[in-house]
Amino acid sequence: MSRPALFALAALLATPALALEEGTYPVTTANGAGELRVTGRLVSLLVTGPGCEAVAEGRVLRGADGAWAGVIETGAEPCVLLGSGSGFAPIGASCAAIAPVRCPLEGSIAVADVARPPVQVIRSLLRGRFSALDEPDRLAVQALLAEEGLYAGEVDGAYGPGTEEALIGRLQGMADRGEEVDG
């Protein structure tokens, strides 16, 4: 399949993949509690407790193995919150700019308690992203999905149940193989 078709497919799949991991995660640190919120490619952290208040916003980066990093601009050097599984920890001296000494940012995340968007939101994102492609790209995406055995319908550039099912199947297959699906 041509390079433009692969780029179109990657661009199409990027937004729904992010939506699968969006949500608000309960966070617990040594001196406080709060939330880590993931919205698209953005991450925000709010932790409060006795003598402890930390507020930060930045970009989220995801790894195929479930690891993630929140990159928060603090001035000269970014603070990096490195997370994996059910915990996270700050990397770099610049993280002191986000929270006072009495408020360490290292903590745990209740991943099981995340509030995720409903399936309709993900389907709406797929439909919107597919419809935003020009006709040659829509045809190329369907042809690529058919070539991979995920789409059995007519390659007509129209979004319907078959196209949606194939796109979701492609996303699921990528996740099952441990591939990064957030573009």
mmCIF file of C-alpha atoms in Angstrom:
data_model
loop_
_atom_site.group_PDB
_atom_site.id
_atom_site.type_symbol
_atom_site.label_atom_id
_atom_site.label_comp_id
_atom_site.label_asym_id
_atom_site.label_seq_id
_atom_site.Cartn_x
_atom_site.Cartn_y
_atom_site.Cartn_z
ATOM 1 C CA MET A 1 0.000 0.000 0.000
ATOM 2 C CA SER A 2 1.221 3.511 -0.728
ATOM 3 C CA ARG A 3 2.861 5.715 1.897
ATOM 4 C CA PRO A 4 0.045 8.346 1.746
ATOM 5 C CA ALA A 5 -2.531 5.626 2.485
ATOM 6 C CA LEU A 6 -0.544 4.516 5.537
ATOM 7 C CA PHE A 7 -0.240 8.132 6.731
ATOM 8 C CA ALA A 8 -3.969 8.667 6.236
ATOM 9 C CA LEU A 9 -4.720 5.505 8.214
ATOM 10 C CA ALA A 10 -2.331 6.544 11.003
ATOM 11 C CA ALA A 11 -3.882 10.012 11.199
ATOM 12 C CA LEU A 12 -7.355 8.513 11.253
ATOM 13 C CA LEU A 13 -6.518 6.058 14.030
ATOM 14 C CA ALA A 14 -4.595 8.541 16.193
ATOM 15 C CA THR A 15 -7.563 10.360 17.712
ATOM 16 C CA PRO A 16 -9.659 7.320 18.672
ATOM 17 C CA ALA A 17 -6.615 5.667 20.195
ATOM 18 C CA LEU A 18 -6.125 8.662 22.424
ATOM 19 C CA ALA A 19 -9.797 8.633 23.307
ATOM 20 C CA LEU A 20 -9.469 5.020 24.500
ATOM 21 C CA GLU A 21 -7.020 6.211 27.187
ATOM 22 C CA GLU A 22 -8.589 9.543 28.102
ATOM 23 C CA GLY A 23 -10.070 9.947 31.518
ATOM 24 C CA THR A 24 -9.605 11.129 35.078
ATOM 25 C CA TYR A 25 -7.435 8.948 37.307
ATOM 26 C CA PRO A 26 -7.544 9.170 41.132
ATOM 27 C CA VAL A 27 -4.031 9.875 42.480
ATOM 28 C CA THR A 28 -2.573 9.336 45.965
ATOM 29 C CA THR A 29 0.781 10.760 47.142
ATOM 30 C CA ALA A 30 2.543 10.668 50.532
ATOM 31 C CA ASN A 31 0.927 13.936 51.690
ATOM 32 C CA GLY A 32 -2.086 14.398 49.475
ATOM 33 C CA ALA A 33 -4.633 13.122 47.027
ATOM 34 C CA GLY A 34 -6.063 14.384 43.778
ATOM 35 C CA GLU A 35 -6.409 13.505 40.138
ATOM 36 C CA LEU A 36 -4.472 13.051 36.947
ATOM 37 C CA ARG A 37 -6.597 13.997 33.934
ATOM 38 C CA VAL A 38 -5.737 12.958 30.374
ATOM 39 C CA THR A 39 -7.464 14.856 27.562
ATOM 40 C CA GLY A 40 -6.196 14.182 24.062
ATOM 41 C CA ARG A 41 -2.467 14.792 24.151
ATOM 42 C CA LEU A 42 -2.656 16.875 27.330
ATOM 43 C CA VAL A 43 -2.218 15.834 30.951
ATOM 44 C CA SER A 44 -3.022 17.795 34.093
ATOM 45 C CA LEU A 45 -2.228 16.956 37.704
ATOM 46 C CA LEU A 46 -3.887 18.327 40.834
ATOM 47 C CA VAL A 47 -2.795 17.143 44.286
ATOM 48 C CA THR A 48 -3.906 18.718 47.561
ATOM 49 C CA GLY A 49 -3.382 17.846 51.205
ATOM 50 C CA PRO A 50 -2.088 19.342 54.472
ATOM 51 C CA GLY A 51 0.692 21.743 53.421
ATOM 52 C CA CYS A 52 0.596 20.291 49.938
ATOM 53 C CA GLU A 53 -0.708 21.761 46.707
ATOM 54 C CA ALA A 54 0.576 20.763 43.293
ATOM 55 C CA VAL A 55 -0.958 21.877 40.018
ATOM 56 C CA ALA A 56 0.635 21.128 36.651
ATOM 57 C CA GLU A 57 -0.277 20.782 32.990
ATOM 58 C CA GLY A 58 1.685 19.428 30.056
ATOM 59 C CA ARG A 59 1.836 16.911 27.228
ATOM 60 C CA VAL A 60 1.364 13.178 27.643
ATOM 61 C CA LEU A 61 3.501 10.632 25.792
ATOM 62 C CA ARG A 62 2.596 6.934 25.770
ATOM 63 C CA GLY A 63 4.652 3.808 25.260
ATOM 64 C CA ALA A 64 3.432 0.521 23.831
ATOM 65 C CA ASP A 65 4.052 -1.281 27.131
ATOM 66 C CA GLY A 66 1.742 0.916 29.213
ATOM 67 C CA ALA A 67 4.486 3.303 30.296
ATOM 68 C CA TRP A 68 3.733 7.007 30.005
ATOM 69 C CA ALA A 69 5.378 10.351 30.620
ATOM 70 C CA GLY A 70 3.866 13.719 31.429
ATOM 71 C CA VAL A 71 6.145 16.481 30.120
ATOM 72 C CA ILE A 72 5.468 19.685 32.055
ATOM 73 C CA GLU A 73 7.162 22.949 31.097
ATOM 74 C CA THR A 74 8.501 24.720 34.204
ATOM 75 C CA GLY A 75 10.829 27.275 32.651
ATOM 76 C CA ALA A 76 14.339 26.306 31.610
ATOM 77 C CA GLU A 77 13.939 22.526 31.921
ATOM 78 C CA PRO A 78 10.759 20.461 31.782
ATOM 79 C CA CYS A 79 9.615 18.320 34.679
ATOM 80 C CA VAL A 80 8.885 14.764 33.587
ATOM 81 C CA LEU A 81 6.401 12.615 35.484
ATOM 82 C CA LEU A 82 7.297 9.053 34.531
ATOM 83 C CA GLY A 83 4.527 6.505 35.009
ATOM 84 C CA SER A 84 4.029 2.799 34.548
ATOM 85 C CA GLY A 85 1.428 0.375 35.838
ATOM 86 C CA SER A 86 -0.112 1.907 38.932
ATOM 87 C CA GLY A 87 2.562 4.433 39.943
ATOM 88 C CA PHE A 88 4.444 7.528 38.860
ATOM 89 C CA ALA A 89 7.489 9.536 39.914
ATOM 90 C CA PRO A 90 9.021 12.914 38.994
ATOM 91 C CA ILE A 91 12.284 13.008 37.045
ATOM 92 C CA GLY A 92 14.457 16.132 37.224
ATOM 93 C CA ALA A 93 15.150 18.929 39.690
ATOM 94 C CA SER A 94 12.764 21.242 37.839
ATOM 95 C CA CYS A 95 9.817 19.292 39.294
ATOM 96 C CA ALA A 96 10.380 21.234 42.544
ATOM 97 C CA ALA A 97 8.834 24.238 40.758
ATOM 98 C CA ILE A 98 5.488 22.419 40.627
ATOM 99 C CA ALA A 99 5.147 21.445 44.288
ATOM 100 C CA PRO A 100 6.699 22.415 47.640
ATOM 101 C CA VAL A 101 9.118 20.037 49.393
ATOM 102 C CA ARG A 102 6.313 18.836 51.708
ATOM 103 C CA CYS A 103 4.379 17.679 48.656
ATOM 104 C CA PRO A 104 6.330 14.921 46.881
ATOM 105 C CA LEU A 105 4.867 14.126 43.478
ATOM 106 C CA GLU A 106 5.666 10.417 43.610
ATOM 107 C CA GLY A 107 2.504 8.403 44.111
ATOM 108 C CA SER A 108 0.043 5.835 42.911
ATOM 109 C CA ILE A 109 -2.723 5.932 40.336
ATOM 110 C CA ALA A 110 -5.947 3.970 40.605
ATOM 111 C CA VAL A 111 -5.959 2.863 36.964
ATOM 112 C CA ALA A 112 -8.995 0.613 37.433
ATOM 113 C CA ASP A 113 -11.051 3.609 38.555
ATOM 114 C CA VAL A 114 -10.463 5.711 35.440
ATOM 115 C CA ALA A 115 -13.524 7.350 33.932
ATOM 116 C CA ARG A 116 -13.387 6.551 30.205
ATOM 117 C CA PRO A 117 -15.418 8.038 27.385
ATOM 118 C CA PRO A 118 -18.397 6.030 26.167
ATOM 119 C CA VAL A 119 -18.097 3.928 23.025
ATOM 120 C CA GLN A 120 -20.314 6.406 21.137
ATOM 121 C CA VAL A 121 -17.646 9.087 21.596
ATOM 122 C CA ILE A 122 -14.998 6.836 20.074
ATOM 123 C CA ARG A 123 -17.285 5.949 17.169
ATOM 124 C CA SER A 124 -18.084 9.630 16.602
ATOM 125 C CA LEU A 125 -14.368 10.416 16.508
ATOM 126 C CA LEU A 126 -13.769 7.639 13.975
ATOM 127 C CA ARG A 127 -16.655 8.812 11.790
ATOM 128 C CA GLY A 128 -15.536 12.452 11.986
ATOM 129 C CA ARG A 129 -11.891 11.735 11.229
ATOM 130 C CA PHE A 130 -12.767 9.424 8.320
ATOM 131 C CA SER A 131 -15.233 11.931 6.854
ATOM 132 C CA ALA A 132 -12.630 14.710 7.116
ATOM 133 C CA LEU A 133 -10.291 12.812 4.769
ATOM 134 C CA ASP A 134 -10.501 13.671 1.085
ATOM 135 C CA GLU A 135 -11.964 11.023 -1.220
ATOM 136 C CA PRO A 136 -8.669 9.510 -2.442
ATOM 137 C CA ASP A 137 -7.522 9.069 1.169
ATOM 138 C CA ARG A 138 -10.855 7.503 2.212
ATOM 139 C CA LEU A 139 -10.569 5.053 -0.688
ATOM 140 C CA ALA A 140 -6.937 4.310 0.202
ATOM 141 C CA VAL A 141 -7.805 3.645 3.860
ATOM 142 C CA GLN A 142 -10.592 1.239 2.878
ATOM 143 C CA ALA A 143 -8.296 -0.490 0.375
ATOM 144 C CA LEU A 144 -5.611 -0.899 3.057
ATOM 145 C CA LEU A 145 -8.154 -2.314 5.511
ATOM 146 C CA ALA A 146 -9.392 -4.723 2.803
ATOM 147 C CA GLU A 147 -5.800 -5.735 2.008
ATOM 148 C CA GLU A 148 -5.311 -6.573 5.708
ATOM 149 C CA GLY A 149 -8.476 -8.715 5.674
ATOM 150 C CA LEU A 150 -10.391 -6.377 7.986
ATOM 151 C CA TYR A 151 -12.808 -4.895 5.449
ATOM 152 C CA ALA A 152 -14.982 -6.975 3.137
ATOM 153 C CA GLY A 153 -17.227 -4.239 1.761
ATOM 154 C CA GLU A 154 -17.013 -2.234 -1.426
ATOM 155 C CA VAL A 155 -14.123 0.251 -1.518
ATOM 156 C CA ASP A 156 -16.310 3.302 -2.095
ATOM 157 C CA GLY A 157 -14.992 5.887 0.377
ATOM 158 C CA ALA A 158 -18.241 5.849 2.365
ATOM 159 C CA TYR A 159 -18.302 5.443 6.135
ATOM 160 C CA GLY A 160 -20.620 2.690 7.281
ATOM 161 C CA PRO A 161 -20.789 -0.241 9.693
ATOM 162 C CA GLY A 162 -18.196 -2.230 7.724
ATOM 163 C CA THR A 163 -15.673 0.609 7.693
ATOM 164 C CA GLU A 164 -16.255 1.291 11.384
ATOM 165 C CA GLU A 165 -15.867 -2.383 12.305
ATOM 166 C CA ALA A 166 -12.651 -2.607 10.257
ATOM 167 C CA LEU A 167 -11.160 0.499 11.894
ATOM 168 C CA ILE A 168 -12.005 -0.773 15.373
ATOM 169 C CA GLY A 169 -10.550 -4.167 14.426
ATOM 170 C CA ARG A 170 -7.343 -2.450 13.277
ATOM 171 C CA LEU A 171 -7.093 -0.546 16.580
ATOM 172 C CA GLN A 172 -7.739 -3.686 18.607
ATOM 173 C CA GLY A 173 -5.159 -5.649 16.625
ATOM 174 C CA MET A 174 -2.547 -2.957 17.210
ATOM 175 C CA ALA A 175 -3.293 -2.949 20.946
ATOM 176 C CA ASP A 176 -3.192 -6.768 21.095
ATOM 177 C CA ARG A 177 0.271 -6.755 19.508
ATOM 178 C CA GLY A 178 1.465 -4.116 21.978
ATOM 179 C CA GLU A 179 1.882 -1.497 19.262
ATOM 180 C CA GLU A 180 1.602 2.177 20.075
ATOM 181 C CA VAL A 181 -1.738 3.401 18.765
ATOM 182 C CA ASP A 182 -1.690 7.079 19.695
ATOM 183 C CA GLY A 183 -0.068 8.364 16.517
#
